[in-house]
PDB file of C-alpha atoms in Angstrom:
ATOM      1  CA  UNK A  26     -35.268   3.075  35.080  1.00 43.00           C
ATOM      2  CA  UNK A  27     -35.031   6.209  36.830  1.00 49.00           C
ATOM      3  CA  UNK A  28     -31.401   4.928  38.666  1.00 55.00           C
ATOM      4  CA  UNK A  29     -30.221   5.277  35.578  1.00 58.00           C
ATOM      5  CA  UNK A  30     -29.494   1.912  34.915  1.00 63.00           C
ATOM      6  CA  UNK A  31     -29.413  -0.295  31.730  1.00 61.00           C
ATOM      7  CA  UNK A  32     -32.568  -2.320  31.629  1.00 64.00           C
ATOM      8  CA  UNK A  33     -31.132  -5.136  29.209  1.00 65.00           C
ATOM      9  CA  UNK A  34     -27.866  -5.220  31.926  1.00 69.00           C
ATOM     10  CA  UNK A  35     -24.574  -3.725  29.972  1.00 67.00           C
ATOM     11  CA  UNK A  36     -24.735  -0.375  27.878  1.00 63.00           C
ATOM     12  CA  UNK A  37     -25.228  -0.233  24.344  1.00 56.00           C
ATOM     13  CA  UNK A  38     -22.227  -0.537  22.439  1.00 56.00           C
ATOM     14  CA  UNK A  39     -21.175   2.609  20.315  1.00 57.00           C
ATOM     15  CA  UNK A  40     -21.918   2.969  17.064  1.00 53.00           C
ATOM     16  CA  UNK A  41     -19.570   2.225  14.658  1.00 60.00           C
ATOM     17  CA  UNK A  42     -19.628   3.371  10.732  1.00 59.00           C
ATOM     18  CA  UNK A  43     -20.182   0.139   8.041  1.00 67.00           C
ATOM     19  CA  UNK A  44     -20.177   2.308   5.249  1.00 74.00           C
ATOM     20  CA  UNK A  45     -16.090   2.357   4.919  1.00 86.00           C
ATOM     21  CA  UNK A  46     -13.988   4.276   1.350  1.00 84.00           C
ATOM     22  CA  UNK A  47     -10.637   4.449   1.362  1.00 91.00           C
ATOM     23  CA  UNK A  48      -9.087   7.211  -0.255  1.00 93.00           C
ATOM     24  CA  UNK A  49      -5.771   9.212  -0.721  1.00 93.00           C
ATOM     25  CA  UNK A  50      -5.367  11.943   2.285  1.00 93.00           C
ATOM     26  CA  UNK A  51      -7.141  15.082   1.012  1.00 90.00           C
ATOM     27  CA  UNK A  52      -7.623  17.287   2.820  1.00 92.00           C
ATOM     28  CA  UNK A  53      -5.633  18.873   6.156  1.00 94.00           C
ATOM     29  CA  UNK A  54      -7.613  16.855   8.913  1.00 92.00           C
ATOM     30  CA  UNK A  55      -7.331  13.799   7.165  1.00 94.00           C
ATOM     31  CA  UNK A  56      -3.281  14.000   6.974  1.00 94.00           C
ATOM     32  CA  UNK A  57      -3.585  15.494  11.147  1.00 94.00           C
ATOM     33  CA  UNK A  58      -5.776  12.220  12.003  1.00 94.00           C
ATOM     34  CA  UNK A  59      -3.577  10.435   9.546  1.00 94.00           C
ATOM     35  CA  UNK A  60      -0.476  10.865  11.569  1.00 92.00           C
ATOM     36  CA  UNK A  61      -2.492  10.860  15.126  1.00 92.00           C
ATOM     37  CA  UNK A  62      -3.831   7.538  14.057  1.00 93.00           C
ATOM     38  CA  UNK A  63      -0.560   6.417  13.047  1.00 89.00           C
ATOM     39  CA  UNK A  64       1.441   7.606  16.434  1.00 90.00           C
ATOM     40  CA  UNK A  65      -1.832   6.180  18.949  1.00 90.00           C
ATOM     41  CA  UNK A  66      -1.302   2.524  17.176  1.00 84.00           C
ATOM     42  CA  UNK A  67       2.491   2.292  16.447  1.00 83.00           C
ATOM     43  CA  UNK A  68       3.953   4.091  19.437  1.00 78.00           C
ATOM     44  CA  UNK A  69       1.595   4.307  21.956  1.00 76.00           C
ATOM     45  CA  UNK A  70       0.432   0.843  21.542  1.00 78.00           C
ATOM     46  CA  UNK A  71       2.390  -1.594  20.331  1.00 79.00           C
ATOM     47  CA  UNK A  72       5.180   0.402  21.600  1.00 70.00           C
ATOM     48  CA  UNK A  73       7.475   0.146  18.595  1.00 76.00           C
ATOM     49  CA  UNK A  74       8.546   3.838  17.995  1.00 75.00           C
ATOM     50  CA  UNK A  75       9.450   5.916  21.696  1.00 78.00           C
ATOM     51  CA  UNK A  76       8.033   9.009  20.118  1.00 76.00           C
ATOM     52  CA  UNK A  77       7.245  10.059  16.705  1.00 79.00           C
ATOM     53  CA  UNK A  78       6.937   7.009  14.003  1.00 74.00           C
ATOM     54  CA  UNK A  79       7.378   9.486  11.335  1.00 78.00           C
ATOM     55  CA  UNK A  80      10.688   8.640   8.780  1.00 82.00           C
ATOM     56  CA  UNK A  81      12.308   9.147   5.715  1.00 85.00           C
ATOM     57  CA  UNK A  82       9.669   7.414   4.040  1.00 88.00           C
ATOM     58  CA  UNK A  83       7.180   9.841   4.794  1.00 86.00           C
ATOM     59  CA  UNK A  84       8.830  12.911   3.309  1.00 90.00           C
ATOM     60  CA  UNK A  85       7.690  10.606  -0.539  1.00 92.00           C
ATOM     61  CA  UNK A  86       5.050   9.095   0.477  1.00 94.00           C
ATOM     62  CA  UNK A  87       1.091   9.196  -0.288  1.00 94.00           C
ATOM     63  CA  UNK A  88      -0.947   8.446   2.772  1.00 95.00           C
ATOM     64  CA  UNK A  89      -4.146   6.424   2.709  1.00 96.00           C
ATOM     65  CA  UNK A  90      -6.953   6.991   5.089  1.00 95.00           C
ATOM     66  CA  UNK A  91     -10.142   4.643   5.509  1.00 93.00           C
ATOM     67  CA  UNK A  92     -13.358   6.663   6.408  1.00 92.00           C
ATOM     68  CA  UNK A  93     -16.324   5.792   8.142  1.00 85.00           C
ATOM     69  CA  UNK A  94     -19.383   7.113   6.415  1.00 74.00           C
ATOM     70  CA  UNK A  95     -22.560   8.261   7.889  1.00 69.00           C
ATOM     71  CA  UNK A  96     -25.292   9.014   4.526  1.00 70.00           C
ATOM     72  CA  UNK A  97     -22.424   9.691   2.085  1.00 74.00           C
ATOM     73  CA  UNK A  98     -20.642  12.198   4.789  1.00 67.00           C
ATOM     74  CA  UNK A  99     -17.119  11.513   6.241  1.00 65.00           C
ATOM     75  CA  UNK A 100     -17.447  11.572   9.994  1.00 70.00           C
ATOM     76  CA  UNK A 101     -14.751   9.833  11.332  1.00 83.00           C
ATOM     77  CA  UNK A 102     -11.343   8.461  10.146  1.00 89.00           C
ATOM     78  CA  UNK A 103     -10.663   4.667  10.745  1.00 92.00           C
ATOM     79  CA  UNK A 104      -7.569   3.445   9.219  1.00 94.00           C
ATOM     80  CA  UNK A 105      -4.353   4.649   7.794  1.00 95.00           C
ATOM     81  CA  UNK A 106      -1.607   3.090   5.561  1.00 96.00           C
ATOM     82  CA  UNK A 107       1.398   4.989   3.132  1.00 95.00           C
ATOM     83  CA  UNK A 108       2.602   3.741  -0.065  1.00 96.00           C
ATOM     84  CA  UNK A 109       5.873   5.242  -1.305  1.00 96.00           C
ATOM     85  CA  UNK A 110       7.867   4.237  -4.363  1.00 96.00           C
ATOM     86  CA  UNK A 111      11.586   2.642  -3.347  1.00 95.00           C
ATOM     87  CA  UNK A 112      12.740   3.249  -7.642  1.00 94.00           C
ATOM     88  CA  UNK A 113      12.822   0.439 -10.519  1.00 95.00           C
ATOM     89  CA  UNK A 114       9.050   0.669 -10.360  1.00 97.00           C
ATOM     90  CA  UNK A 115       9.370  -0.944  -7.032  1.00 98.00           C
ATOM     91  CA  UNK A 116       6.907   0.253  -4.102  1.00 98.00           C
ATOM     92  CA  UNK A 117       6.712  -0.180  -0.834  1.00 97.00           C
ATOM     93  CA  UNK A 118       3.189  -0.385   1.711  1.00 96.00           C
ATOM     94  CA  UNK A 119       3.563   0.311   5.306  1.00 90.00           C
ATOM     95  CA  UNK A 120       2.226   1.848   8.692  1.00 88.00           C
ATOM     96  CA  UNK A 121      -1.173  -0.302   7.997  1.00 92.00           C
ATOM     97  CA  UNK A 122      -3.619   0.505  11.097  1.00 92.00           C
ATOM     98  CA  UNK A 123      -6.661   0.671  11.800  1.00 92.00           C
ATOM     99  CA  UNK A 124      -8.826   2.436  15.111  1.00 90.00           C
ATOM    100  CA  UNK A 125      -9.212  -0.103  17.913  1.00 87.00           C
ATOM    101  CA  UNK A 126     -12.716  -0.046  17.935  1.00 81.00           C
ATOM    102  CA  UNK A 127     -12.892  -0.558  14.263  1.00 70.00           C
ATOM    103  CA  UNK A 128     -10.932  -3.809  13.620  1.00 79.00           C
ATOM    104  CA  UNK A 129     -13.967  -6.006  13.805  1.00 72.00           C
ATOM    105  CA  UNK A 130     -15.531  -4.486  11.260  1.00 64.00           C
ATOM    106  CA  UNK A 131     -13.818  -6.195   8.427  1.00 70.00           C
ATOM    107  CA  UNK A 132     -14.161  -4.105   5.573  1.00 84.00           C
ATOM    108  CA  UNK A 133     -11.246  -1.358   6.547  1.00 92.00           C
ATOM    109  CA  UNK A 134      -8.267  -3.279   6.317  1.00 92.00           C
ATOM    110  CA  UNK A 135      -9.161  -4.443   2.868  1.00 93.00           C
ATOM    111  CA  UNK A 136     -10.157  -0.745   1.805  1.00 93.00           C
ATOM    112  CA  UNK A 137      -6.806   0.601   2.783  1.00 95.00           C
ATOM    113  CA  UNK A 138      -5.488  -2.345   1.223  1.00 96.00           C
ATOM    114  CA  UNK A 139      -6.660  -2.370  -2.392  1.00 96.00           C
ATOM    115  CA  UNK A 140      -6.358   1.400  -2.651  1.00 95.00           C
ATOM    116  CA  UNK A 141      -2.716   1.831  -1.399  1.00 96.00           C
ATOM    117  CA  UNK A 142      -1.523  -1.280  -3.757  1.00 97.00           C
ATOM    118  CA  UNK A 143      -4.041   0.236  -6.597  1.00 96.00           C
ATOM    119  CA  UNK A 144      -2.947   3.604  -6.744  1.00 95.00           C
ATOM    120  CA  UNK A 145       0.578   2.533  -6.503  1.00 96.00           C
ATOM    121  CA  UNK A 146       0.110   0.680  -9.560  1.00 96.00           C
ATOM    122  CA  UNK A 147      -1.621   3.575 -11.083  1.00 94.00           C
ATOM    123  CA  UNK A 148       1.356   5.423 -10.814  1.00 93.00           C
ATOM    124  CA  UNK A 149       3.681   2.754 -12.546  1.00 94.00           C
ATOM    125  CA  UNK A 150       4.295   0.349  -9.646  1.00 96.00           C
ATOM    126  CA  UNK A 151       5.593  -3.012 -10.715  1.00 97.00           C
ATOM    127  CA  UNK A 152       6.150  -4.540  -7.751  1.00 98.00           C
ATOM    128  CA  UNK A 153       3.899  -3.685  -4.578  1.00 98.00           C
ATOM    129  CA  UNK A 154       6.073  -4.740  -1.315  1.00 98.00           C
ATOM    130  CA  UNK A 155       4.926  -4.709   2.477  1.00 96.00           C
ATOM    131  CA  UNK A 156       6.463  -5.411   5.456  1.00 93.00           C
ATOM    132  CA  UNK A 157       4.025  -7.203   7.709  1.00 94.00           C
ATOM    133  CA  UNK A 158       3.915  -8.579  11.781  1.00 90.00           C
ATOM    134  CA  UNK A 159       3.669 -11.877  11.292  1.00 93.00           C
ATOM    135  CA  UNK A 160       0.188 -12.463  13.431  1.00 91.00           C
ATOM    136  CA  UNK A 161      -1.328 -10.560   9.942  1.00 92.00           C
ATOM    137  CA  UNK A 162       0.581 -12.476   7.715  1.00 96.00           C
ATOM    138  CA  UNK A 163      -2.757 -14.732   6.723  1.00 96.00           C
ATOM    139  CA  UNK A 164      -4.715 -11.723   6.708  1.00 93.00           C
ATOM    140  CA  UNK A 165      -2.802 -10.505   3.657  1.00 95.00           C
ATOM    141  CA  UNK A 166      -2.308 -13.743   2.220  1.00 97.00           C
ATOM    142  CA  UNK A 167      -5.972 -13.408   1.715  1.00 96.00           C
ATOM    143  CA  UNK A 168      -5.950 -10.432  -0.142  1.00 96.00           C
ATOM    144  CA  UNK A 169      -3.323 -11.928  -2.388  1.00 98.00           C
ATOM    145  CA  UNK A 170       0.280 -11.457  -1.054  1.00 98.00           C
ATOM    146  CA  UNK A 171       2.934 -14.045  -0.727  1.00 98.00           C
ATOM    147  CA  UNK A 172       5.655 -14.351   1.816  1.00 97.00           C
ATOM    148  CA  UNK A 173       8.965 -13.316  -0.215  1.00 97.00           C
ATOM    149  CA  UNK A 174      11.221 -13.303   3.051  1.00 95.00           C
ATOM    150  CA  UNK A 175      11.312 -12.790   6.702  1.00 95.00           C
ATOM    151  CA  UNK A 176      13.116  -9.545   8.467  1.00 92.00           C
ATOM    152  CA  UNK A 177      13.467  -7.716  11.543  1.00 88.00           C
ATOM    153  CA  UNK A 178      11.587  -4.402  11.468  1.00 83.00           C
ATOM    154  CA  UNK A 179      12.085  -1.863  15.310  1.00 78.00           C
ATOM    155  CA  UNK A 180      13.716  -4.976  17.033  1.00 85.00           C
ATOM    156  CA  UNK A 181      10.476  -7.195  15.677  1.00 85.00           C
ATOM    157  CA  UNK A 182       9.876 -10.029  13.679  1.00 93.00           C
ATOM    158  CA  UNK A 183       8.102  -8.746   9.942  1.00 93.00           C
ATOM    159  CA  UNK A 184       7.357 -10.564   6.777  1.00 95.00           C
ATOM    160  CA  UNK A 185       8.491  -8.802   3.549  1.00 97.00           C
ATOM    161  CA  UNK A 186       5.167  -9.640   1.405  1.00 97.00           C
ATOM    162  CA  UNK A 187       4.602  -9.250  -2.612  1.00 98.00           C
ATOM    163  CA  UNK A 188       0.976  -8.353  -3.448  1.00 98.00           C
ATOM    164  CA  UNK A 189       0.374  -9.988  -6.942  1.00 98.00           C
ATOM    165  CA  UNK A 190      -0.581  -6.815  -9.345  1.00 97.00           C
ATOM    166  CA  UNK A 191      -3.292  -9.002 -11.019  1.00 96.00           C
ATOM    167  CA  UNK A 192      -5.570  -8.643  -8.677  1.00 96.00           C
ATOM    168  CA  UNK A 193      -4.764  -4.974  -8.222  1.00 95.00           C
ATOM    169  CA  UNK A 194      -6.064  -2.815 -10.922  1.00 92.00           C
ATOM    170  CA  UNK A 195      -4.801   0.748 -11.630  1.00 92.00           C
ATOM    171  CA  UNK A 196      -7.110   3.423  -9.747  1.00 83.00           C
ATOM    172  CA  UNK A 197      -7.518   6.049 -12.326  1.00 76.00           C
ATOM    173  CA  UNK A 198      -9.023   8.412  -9.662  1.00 76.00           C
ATOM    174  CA  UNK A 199      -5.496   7.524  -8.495  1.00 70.00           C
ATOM    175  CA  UNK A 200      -3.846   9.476 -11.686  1.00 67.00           C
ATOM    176  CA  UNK A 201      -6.247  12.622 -11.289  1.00 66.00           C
ATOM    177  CA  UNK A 202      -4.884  13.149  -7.450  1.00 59.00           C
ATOM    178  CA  UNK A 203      -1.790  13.202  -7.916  1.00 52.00           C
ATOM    179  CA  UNK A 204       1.840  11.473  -7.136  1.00 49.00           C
ATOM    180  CA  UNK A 205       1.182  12.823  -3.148  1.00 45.00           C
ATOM    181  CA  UNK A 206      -1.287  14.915  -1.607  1.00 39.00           C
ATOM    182  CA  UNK A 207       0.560  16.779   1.238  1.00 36.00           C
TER     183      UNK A 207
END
């Protein structure tokens, strides 16, 4: 096709990484994408934070970052979440997102998932809370989280969840990182 046309009628779709780890935030990019990631999906687009979504919360807390893998290498990051603890062994999940072109994938969500409510428990965690928009409630009922009570989170309707621990096993890479890589 020398026009420069698509012979099969639509361009290919881009490639997108199936080989997904989620991990605590490293290294300086990850923690830059970390917060881009966070502002493109929370402010930008669902329009719940005019500005900056960063908080009190962030000044304690670890943040989680799903990476799409090309042969072992880190080439792109796909989803964030932060875990801080609230005291009494109490912790708290929140600012779960994931890249638009990545939420089909499947596997990211739960990633960032089990490793923020595993390395919470790693670090003494008890009781692994997250405040969730209610068209995801299901999503982590899946993953083993019950409804505990309904609030109102930037003007919005959110469901306080409880993951249950049980199915959440300390990460001990968890213990050799650190409370908080910043």
């Amino acid at each position: 096709m020398l026009d420069g046309s698509c012979p099969w009628g639509r361009p290919p779709r881009p490639f997108l990484c199936q080989d997904i780890v989620a991990e605590v935030a490293s290294e300086a990019w990850q923690r830059e994408a970390y917060f881009r990631l966070r502002q493109e999906i929370f402010a930008t687009e669902q329009g719940l934070f005019s500005g900056s979504d960063s908080d009190e919360h962030d000044a304690k807390a670890t943040p989680i970052v799903a990476l799409g893998r090309v042969l072992g290498i880190a080439t792109e990051l796909v989803g964030v979440v932060r875990i801080y603890p609230a005291g009494g062994g109490t912790w708290y999940g929140g600012r779960l997102g994931v890249a638009r072109d990545h939420r089909r994938v499947g596997a990211v969500g739960g990633a960032l998932i089990y490793t923020a409510v595993s390395t919470a428990h790693a670090h003494g965690c008890t009781r692994f809370l997250a405040t969730v928009q209610p068209q995801n409630v299901r999503y982590f009922e899946h993953y083993h989280f019950r409804c505990e009570a309904e609030l109102d989170v930037c003007g919005r309707p959110h469901a306080l969840m409880q993951a249950d621990l049980a199915s959440y096993p300390p990460c001990p890479k968890a213990l050799s990182l650190g409370r908080r890589a910043a």
